[in-house]
PDB file of C-alpha atoms in Angstrom:
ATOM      1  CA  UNK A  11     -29.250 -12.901  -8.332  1.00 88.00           C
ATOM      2  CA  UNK A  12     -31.023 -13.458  -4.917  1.00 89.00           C
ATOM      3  CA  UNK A  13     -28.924 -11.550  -3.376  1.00 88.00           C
ATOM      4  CA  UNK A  14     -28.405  -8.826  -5.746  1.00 89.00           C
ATOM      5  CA  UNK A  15     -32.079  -8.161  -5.737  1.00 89.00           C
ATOM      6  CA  UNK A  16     -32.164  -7.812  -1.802  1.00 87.00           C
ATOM      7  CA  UNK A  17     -30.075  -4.991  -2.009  1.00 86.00           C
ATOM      8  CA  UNK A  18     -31.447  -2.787  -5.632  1.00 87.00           C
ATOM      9  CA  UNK A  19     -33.917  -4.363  -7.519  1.00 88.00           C
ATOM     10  CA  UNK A  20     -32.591  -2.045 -10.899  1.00 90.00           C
ATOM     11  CA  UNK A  21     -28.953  -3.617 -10.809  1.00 91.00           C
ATOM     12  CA  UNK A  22     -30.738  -6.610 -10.499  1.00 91.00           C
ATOM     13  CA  UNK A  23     -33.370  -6.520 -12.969  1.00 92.00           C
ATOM     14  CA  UNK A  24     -30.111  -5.079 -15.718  1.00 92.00           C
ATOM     15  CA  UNK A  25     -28.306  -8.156 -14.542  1.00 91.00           C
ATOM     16  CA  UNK A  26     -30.787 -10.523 -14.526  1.00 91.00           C
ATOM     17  CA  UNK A  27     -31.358  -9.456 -18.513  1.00 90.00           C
ATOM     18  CA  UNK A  28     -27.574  -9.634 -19.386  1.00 89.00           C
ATOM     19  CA  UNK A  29     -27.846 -13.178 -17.692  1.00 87.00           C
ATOM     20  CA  UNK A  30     -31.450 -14.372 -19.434  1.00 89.00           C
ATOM     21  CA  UNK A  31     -32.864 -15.053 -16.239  1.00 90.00           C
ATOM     22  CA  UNK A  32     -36.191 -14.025 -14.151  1.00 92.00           C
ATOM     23  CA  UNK A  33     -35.422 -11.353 -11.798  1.00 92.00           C
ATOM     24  CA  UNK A  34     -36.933 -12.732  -8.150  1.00 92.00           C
ATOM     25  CA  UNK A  35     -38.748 -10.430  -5.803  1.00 90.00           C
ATOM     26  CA  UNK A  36     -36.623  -9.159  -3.094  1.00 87.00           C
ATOM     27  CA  UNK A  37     -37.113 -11.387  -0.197  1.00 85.00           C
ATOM     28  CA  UNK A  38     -35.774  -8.572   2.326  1.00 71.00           C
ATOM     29  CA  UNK A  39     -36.252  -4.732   2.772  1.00 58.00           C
ATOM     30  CA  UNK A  40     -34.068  -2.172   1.731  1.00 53.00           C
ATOM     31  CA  UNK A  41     -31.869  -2.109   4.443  1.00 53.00           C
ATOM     32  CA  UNK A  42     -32.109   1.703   4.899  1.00 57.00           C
ATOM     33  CA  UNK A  43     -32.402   1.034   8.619  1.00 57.00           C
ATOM     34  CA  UNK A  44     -30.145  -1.411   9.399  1.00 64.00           C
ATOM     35  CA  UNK A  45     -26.063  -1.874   9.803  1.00 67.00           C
ATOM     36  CA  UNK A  46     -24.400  -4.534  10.487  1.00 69.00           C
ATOM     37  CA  UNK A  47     -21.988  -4.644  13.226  1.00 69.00           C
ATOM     38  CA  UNK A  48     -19.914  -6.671  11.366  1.00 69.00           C
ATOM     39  CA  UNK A  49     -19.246  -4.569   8.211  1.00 67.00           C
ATOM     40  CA  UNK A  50     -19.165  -1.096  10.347  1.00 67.00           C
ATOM     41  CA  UNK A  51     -15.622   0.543  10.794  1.00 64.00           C
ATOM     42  CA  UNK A  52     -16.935   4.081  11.762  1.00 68.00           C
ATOM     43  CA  UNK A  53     -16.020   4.974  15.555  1.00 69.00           C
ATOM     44  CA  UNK A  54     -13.846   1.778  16.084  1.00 69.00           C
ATOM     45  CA  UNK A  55     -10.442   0.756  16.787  1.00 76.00           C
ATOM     46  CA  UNK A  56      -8.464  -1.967  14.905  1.00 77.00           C
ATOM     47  CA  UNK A  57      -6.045  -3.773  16.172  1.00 83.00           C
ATOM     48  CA  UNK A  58      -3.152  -3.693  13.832  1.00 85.00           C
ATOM     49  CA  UNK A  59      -1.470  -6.932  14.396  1.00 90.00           C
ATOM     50  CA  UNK A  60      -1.499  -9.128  10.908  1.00 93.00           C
ATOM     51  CA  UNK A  61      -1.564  -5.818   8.880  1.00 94.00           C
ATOM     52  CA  UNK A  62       0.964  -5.714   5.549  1.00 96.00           C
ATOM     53  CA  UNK A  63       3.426  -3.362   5.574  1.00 96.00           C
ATOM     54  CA  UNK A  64       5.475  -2.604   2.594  1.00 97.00           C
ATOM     55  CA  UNK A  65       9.104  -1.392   3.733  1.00 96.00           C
ATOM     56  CA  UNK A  66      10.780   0.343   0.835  1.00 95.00           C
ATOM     57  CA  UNK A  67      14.729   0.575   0.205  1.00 94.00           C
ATOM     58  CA  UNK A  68      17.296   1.339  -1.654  1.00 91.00           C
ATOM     59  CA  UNK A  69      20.285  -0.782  -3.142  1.00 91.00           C
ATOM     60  CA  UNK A  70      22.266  -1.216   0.069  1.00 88.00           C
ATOM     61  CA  UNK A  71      19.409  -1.842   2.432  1.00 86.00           C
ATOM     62  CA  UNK A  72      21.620  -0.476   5.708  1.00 80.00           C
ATOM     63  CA  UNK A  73      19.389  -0.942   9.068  1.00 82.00           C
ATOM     64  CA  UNK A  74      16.673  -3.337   7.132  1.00 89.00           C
ATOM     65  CA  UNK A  75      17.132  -6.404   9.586  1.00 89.00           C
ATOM     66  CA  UNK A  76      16.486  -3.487  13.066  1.00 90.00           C
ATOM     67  CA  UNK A  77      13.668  -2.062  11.461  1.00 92.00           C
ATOM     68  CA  UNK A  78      11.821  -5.176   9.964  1.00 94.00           C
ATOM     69  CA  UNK A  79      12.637  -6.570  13.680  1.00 92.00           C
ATOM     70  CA  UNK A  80      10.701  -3.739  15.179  1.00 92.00           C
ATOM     71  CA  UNK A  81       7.860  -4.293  12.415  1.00 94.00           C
ATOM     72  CA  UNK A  82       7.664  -7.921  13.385  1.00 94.00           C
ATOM     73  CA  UNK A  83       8.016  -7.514  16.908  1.00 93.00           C
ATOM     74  CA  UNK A  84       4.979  -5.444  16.686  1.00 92.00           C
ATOM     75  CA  UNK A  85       3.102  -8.250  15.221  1.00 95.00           C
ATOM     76  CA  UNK A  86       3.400  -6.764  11.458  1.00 95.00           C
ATOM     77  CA  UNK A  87       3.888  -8.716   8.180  1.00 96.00           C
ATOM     78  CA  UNK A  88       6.702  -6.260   6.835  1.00 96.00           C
ATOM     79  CA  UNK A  89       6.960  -6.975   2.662  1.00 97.00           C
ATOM     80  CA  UNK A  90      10.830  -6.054   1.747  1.00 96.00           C
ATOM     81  CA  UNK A  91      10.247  -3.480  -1.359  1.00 96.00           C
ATOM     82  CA  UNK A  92      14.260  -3.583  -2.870  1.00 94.00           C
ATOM     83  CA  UNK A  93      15.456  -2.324  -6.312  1.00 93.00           C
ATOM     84  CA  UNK A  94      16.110  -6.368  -7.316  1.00 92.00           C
ATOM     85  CA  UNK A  95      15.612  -9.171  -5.583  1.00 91.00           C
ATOM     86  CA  UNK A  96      18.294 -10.976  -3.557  1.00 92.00           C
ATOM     87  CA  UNK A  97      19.495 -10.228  -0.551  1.00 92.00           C
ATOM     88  CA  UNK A  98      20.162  -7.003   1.853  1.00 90.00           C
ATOM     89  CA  UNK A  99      20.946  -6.540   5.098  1.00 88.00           C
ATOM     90  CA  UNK A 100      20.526 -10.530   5.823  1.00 89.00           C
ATOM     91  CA  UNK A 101      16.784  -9.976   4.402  1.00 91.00           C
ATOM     92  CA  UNK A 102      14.541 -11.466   1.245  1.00 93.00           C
ATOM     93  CA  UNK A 103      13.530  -9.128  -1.163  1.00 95.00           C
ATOM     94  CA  UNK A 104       9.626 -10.249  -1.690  1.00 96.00           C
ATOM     95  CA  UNK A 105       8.784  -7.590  -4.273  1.00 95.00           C
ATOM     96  CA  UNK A 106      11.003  -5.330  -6.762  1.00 94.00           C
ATOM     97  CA  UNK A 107      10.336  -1.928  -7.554  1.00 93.00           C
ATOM     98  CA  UNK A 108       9.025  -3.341 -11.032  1.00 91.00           C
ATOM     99  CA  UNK A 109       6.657  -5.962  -8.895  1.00 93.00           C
ATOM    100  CA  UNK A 110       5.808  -3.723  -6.138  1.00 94.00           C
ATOM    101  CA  UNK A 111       1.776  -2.838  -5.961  1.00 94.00           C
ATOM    102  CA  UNK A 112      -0.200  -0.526  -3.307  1.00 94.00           C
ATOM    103  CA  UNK A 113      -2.813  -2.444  -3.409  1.00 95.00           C
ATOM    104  CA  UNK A 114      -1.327  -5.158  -1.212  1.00 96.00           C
ATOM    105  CA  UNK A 115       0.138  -2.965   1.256  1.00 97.00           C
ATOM    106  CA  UNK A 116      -1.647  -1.645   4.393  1.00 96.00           C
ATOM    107  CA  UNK A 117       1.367   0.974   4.773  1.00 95.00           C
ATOM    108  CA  UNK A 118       4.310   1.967   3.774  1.00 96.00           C
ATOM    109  CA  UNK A 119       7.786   2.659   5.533  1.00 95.00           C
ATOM    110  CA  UNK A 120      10.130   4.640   3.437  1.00 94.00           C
ATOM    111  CA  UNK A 121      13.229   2.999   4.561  1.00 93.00           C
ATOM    112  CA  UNK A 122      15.782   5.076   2.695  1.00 90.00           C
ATOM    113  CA  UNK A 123      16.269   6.625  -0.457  1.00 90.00           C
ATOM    114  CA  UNK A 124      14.798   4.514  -3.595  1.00 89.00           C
ATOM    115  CA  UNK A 125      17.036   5.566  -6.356  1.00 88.00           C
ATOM    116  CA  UNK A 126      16.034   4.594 -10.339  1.00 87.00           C
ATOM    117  CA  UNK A 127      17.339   0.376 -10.285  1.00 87.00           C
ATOM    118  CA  UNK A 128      19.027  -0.498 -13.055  1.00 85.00           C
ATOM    119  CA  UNK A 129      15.325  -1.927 -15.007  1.00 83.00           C
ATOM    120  CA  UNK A 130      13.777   1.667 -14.700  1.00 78.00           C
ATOM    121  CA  UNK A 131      13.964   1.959 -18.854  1.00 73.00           C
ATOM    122  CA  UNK A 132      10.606   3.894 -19.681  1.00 65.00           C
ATOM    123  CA  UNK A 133      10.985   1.500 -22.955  1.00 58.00           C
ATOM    124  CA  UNK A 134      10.843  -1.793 -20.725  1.00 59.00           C
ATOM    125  CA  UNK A 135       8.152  -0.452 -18.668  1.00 59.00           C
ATOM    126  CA  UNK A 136       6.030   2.337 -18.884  1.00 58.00           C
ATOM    127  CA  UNK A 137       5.809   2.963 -15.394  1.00 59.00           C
ATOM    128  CA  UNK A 138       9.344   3.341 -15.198  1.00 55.00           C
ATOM    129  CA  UNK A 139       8.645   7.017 -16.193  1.00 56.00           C
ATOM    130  CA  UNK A 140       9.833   9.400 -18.718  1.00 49.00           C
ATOM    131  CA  UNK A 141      12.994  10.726 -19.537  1.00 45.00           C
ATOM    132  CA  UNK A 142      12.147  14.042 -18.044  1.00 44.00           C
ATOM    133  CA  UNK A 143      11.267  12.294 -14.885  1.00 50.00           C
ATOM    134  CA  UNK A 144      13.337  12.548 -11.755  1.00 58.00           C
ATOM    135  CA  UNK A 145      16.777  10.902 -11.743  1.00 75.00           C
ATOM    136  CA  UNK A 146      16.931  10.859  -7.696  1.00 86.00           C
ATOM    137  CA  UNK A 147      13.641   8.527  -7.192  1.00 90.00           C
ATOM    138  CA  UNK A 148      12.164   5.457  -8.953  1.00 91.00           C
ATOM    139  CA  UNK A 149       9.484   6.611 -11.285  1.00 89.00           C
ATOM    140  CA  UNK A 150       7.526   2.818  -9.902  1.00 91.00           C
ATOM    141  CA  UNK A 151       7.984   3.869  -6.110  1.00 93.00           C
ATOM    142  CA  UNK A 152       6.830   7.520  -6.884  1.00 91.00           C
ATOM    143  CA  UNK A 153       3.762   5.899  -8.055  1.00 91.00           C
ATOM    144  CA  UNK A 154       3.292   3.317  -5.009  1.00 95.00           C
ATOM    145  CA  UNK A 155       3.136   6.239  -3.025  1.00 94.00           C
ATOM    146  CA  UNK A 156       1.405   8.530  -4.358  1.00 92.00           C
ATOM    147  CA  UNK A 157      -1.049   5.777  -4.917  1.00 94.00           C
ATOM    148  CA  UNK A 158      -1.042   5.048  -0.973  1.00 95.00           C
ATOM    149  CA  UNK A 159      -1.473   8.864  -0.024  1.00 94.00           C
ATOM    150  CA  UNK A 160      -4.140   9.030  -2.605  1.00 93.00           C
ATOM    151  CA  UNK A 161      -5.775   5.411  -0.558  1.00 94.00           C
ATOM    152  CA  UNK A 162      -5.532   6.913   2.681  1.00 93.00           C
ATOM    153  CA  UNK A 163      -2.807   4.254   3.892  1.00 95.00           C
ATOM    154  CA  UNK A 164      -0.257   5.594   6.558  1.00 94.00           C
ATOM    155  CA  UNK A 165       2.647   6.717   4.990  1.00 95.00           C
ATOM    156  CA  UNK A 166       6.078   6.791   7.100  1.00 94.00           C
ATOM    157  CA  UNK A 167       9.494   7.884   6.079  1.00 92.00           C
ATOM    158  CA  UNK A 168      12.841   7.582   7.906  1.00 89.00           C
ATOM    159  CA  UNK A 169      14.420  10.949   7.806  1.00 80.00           C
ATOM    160  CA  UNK A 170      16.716  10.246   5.177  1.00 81.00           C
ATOM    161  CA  UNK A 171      14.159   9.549   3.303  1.00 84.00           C
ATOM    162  CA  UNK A 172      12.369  12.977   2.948  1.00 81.00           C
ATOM    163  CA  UNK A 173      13.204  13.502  -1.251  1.00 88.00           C
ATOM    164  CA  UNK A 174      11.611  10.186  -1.846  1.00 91.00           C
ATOM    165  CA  UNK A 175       8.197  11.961  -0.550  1.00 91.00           C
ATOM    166  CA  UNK A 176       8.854  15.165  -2.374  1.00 90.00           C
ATOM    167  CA  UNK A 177       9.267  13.142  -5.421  1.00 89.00           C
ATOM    168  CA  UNK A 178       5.823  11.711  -4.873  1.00 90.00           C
ATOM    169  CA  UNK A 179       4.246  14.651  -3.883  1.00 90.00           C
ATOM    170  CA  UNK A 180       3.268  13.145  -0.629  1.00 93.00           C
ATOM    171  CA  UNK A 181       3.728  16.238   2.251  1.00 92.00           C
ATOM    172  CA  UNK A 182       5.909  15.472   4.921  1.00 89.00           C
ATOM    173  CA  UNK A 183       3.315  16.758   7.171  1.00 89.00           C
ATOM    174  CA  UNK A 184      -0.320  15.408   5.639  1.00 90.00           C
ATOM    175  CA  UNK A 185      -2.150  13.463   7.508  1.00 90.00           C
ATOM    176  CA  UNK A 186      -1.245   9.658   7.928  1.00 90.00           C
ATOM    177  CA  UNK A 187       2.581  10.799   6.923  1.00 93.00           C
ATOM    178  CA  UNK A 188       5.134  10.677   9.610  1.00 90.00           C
ATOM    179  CA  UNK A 189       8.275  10.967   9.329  1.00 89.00           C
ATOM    180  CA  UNK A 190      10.247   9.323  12.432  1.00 85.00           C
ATOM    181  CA  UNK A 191      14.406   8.028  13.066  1.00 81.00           C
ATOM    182  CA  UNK A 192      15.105   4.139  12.088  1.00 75.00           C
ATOM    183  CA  UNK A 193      14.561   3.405  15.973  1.00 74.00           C
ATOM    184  CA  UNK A 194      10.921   5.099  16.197  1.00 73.00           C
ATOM    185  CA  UNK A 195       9.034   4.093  13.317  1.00 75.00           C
ATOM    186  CA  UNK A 196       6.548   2.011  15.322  1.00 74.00           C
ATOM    187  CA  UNK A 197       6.394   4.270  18.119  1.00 66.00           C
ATOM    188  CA  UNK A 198       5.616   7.017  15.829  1.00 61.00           C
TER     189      UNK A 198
END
């Protein structure tokens, strides 16, 4: 509560009720004039070795093992994103379409086209979409991306891949999309 009152003495002082307990003095100013170095990203390059990149594709997974060997090559933790799990290409499917969650990904690679899998039932799962939705793209992978264009998380797309965007909305040309050949993704 310490802390909380350091940094706004009204979230403190409504917390400090819910809780029961005295609300202390703040110890510190208001901060107003200070940043700290540590928590500041404005102006700054990041090294993007370590990030989590989710690499979506479809059933047959042609060209996974090149590509995830350029990811990792590049010092990226590449997440396989497959309509099951298994196998493809000689690579582990980590997450399913059904599994699959933005919020663990620092981008995304559209690897190919991401037609429905066989579990997109909108009565199994209601993010599975609707029977009016598209019957070209996963309803779950429309909303992974959509949800990463909407984050601000790059976004790339093998050629081939192009509907999968469309079907998400996502523009082939906004910023933080690119859309590159299997052998350029990282340069691009």
């Amino acid at each position: 509560l310490q802390s909380l009152a350091n940094i706004d003495a009204a979230l403190a002082a409504a917390v400090g009720l819910g809780l029961g307990l005295p609300v202390p003095d703040p110890q510190v100013g208001d901060g107003a004039d200070s940043t700290s170095p540590a928590l500041a990203m404005v102006g700054g390059k990041w090294p993007v070795e370590g990030r989590v990149v989710g690499v979506i594709t479809g059933p047959d997974g042609a060209g996974l093992g090149d590509l995830l060997g350029q990811l990792r090559a590049a010092q990226l933790q590449p997440v396989v994103i497959g309509p099951s799990g298994g196998m493809l290409d000689g690579e582990s499917v980590q997450r399913t379409y059904a599994n699959a969650t933005s919020a663990e990904l620092d981008a995304v690679v559209v690897a190919s086209e991401a037609p429905p899998a066989a579990d997109a039932w909108p009565t199994m799962d209601a993010k599975a979409g609707t029977p009016a939705a598209t019957d070209t793209v996963d309803a779950r992978i429309v909303k992974l991306l959509g949800e990463a264009w909407r984050h601000a998380k790059p976004i790339v797309a093998v050629a081939t891949a192009g509907e999968v965007l469309a079907a998400a909305s996502v523009p082939p040309k906004g910023t933080g999309v690119v859309i590159a050949t299997p052998e350029n993704v990282i340069q691009e």
